[in-house]
CSV table of N, CA and C in Angstrom, one decimal:
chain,number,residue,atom,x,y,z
A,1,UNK,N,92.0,75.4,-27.4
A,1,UNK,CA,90.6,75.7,-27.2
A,1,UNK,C,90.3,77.2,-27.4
A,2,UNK,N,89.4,77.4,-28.3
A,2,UNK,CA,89.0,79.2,-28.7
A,2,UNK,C,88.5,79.4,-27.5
A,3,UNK,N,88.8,80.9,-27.7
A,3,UNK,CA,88.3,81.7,-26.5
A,3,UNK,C,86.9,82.5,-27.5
A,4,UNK,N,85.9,82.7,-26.8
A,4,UNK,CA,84.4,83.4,-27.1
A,4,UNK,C,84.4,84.3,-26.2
A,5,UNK,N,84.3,85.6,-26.4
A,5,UNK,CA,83.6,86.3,-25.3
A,5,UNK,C,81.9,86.4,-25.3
A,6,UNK,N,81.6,86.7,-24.4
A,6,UNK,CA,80.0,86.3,-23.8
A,6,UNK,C,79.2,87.2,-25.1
A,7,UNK,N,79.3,88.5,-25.3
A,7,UNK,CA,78.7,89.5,-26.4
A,7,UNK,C,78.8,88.6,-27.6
A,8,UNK,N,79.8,87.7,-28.1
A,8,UNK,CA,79.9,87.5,-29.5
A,8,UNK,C,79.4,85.7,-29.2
A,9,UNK,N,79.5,85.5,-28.0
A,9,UNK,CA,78.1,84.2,-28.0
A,9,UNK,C,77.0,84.5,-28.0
A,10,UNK,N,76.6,85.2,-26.9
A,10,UNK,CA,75.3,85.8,-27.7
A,10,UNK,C,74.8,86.1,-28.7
A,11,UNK,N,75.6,86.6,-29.8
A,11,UNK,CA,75.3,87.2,-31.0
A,11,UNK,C,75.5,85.7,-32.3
A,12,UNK,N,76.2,84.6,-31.7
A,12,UNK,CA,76.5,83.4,-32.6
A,12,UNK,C,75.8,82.3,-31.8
A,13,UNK,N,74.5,82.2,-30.8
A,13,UNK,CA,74.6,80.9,-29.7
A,13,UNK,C,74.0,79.7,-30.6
A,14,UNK,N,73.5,80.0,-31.4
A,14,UNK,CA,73.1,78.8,-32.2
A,14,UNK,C,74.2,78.2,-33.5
A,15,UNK,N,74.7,78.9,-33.6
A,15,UNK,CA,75.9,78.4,-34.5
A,15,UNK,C,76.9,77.7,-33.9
A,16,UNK,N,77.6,78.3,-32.6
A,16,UNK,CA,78.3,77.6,-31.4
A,16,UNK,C,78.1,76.2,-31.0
A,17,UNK,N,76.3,76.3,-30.5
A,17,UNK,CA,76.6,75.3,-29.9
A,17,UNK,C,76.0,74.1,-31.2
A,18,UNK,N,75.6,74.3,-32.3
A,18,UNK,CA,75.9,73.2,-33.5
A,18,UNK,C,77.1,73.0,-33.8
A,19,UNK,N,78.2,73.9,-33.3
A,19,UNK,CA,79.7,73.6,-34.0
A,19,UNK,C,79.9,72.2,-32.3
A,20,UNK,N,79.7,72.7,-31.2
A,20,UNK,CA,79.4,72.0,-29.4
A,20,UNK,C,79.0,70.4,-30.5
A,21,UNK,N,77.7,70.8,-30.5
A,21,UNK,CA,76.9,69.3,-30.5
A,21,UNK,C,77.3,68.4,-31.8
A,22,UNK,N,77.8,68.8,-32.9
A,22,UNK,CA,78.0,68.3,-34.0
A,22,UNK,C,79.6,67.9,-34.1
A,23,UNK,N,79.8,68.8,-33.7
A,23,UNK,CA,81.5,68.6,-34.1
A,23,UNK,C,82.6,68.3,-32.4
A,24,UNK,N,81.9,68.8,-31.5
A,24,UNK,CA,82.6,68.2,-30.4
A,24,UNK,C,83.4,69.5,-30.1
A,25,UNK,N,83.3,70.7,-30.5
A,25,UNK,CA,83.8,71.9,-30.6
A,25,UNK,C,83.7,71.9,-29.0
A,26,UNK,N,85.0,73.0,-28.3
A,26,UNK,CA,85.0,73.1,-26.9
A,26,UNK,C,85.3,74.9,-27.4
A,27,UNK,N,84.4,75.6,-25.9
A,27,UNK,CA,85.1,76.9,-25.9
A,27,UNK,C,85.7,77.2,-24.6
A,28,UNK,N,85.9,78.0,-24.8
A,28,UNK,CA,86.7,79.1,-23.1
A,28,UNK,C,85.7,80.8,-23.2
A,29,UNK,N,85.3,80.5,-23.0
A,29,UNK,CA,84.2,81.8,-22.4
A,29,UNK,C,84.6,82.7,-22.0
A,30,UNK,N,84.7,84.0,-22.1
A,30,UNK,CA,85.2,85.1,-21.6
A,30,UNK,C,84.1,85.9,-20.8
A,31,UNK,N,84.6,86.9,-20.0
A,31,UNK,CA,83.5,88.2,-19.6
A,31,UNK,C,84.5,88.9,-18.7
A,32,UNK,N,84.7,90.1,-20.0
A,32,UNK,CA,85.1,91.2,-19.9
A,32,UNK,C,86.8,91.2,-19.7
A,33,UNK,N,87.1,90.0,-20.3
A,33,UNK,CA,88.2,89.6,-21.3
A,33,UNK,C,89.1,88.2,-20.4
A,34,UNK,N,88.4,87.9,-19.1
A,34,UNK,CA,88.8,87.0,-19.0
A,34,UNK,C,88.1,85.9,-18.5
A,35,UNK,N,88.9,84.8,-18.7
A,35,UNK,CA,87.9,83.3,-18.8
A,35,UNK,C,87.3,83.2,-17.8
A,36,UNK,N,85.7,82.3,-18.1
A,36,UNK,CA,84.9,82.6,-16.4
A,36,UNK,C,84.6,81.1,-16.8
A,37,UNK,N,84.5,80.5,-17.8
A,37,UNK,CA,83.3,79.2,-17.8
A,37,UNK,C,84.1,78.9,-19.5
A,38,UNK,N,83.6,77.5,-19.7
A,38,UNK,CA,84.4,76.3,-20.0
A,38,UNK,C,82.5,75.7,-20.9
A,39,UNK,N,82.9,75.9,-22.6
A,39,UNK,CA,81.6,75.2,-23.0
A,39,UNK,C,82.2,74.2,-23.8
A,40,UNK,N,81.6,73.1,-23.0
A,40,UNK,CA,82.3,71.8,-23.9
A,40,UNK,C,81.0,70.4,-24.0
A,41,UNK,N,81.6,69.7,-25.0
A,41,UNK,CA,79.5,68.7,-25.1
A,41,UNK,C,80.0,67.9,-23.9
A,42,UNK,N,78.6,67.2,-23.8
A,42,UNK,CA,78.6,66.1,-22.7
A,42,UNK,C,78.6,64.3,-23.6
A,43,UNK,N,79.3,64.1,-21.9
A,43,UNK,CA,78.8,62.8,-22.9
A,43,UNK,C,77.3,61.9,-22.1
A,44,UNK,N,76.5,61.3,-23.3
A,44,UNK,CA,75.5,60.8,-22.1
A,44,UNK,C,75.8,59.9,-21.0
A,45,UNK,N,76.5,59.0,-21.4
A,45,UNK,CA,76.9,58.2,-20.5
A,45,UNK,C,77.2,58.3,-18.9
A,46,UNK,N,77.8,59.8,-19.1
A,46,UNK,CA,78.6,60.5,-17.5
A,46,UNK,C,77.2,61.1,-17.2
A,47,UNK,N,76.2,61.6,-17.8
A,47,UNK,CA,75.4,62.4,-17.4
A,47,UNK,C,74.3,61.7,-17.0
A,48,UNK,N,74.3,60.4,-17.2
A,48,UNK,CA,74.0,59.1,-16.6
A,48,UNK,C,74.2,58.8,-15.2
A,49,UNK,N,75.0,58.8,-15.2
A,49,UNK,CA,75.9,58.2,-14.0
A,49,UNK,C,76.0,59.5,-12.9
A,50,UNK,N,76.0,60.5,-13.4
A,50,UNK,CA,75.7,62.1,-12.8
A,50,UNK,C,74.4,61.8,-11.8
A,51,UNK,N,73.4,61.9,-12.7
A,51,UNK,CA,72.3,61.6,-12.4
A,51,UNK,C,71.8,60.6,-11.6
A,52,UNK,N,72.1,59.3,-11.8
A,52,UNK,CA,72.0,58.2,-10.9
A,52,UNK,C,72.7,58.3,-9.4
A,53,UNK,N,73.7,58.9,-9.4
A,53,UNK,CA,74.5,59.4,-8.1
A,53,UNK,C,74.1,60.7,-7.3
A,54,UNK,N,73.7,60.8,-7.7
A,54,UNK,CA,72.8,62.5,-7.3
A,54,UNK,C,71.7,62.4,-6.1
């Protein structure tokens, strides 16, 4: 899984998350060189079932 740091997602966030939504791309998020957060797609199904349980 690539690592992104937060300045060079900001500077790419729409190209990211089309590589996220299209290709299934996962990152590892950085801030201030180490990992804080996890960007990965969803699937509807779970977010389904997220929501109905909620």
């Amino acid at each position: 899984m690539p690592l992104i740091g937060v300045r060079e997602l900001r500077q790419r966030t729409s190209e990211v998350l089309r590589k996220v939504r299209e290709e299934r791309a996962e990152y590892i998020i950085t801030y201030q060189g180490r990992p804080t957060a996890i960007l990965l797609p969803l699937d509807a199904d779970r977010i389904e079932a997220e929501l109905v349980s909620a």
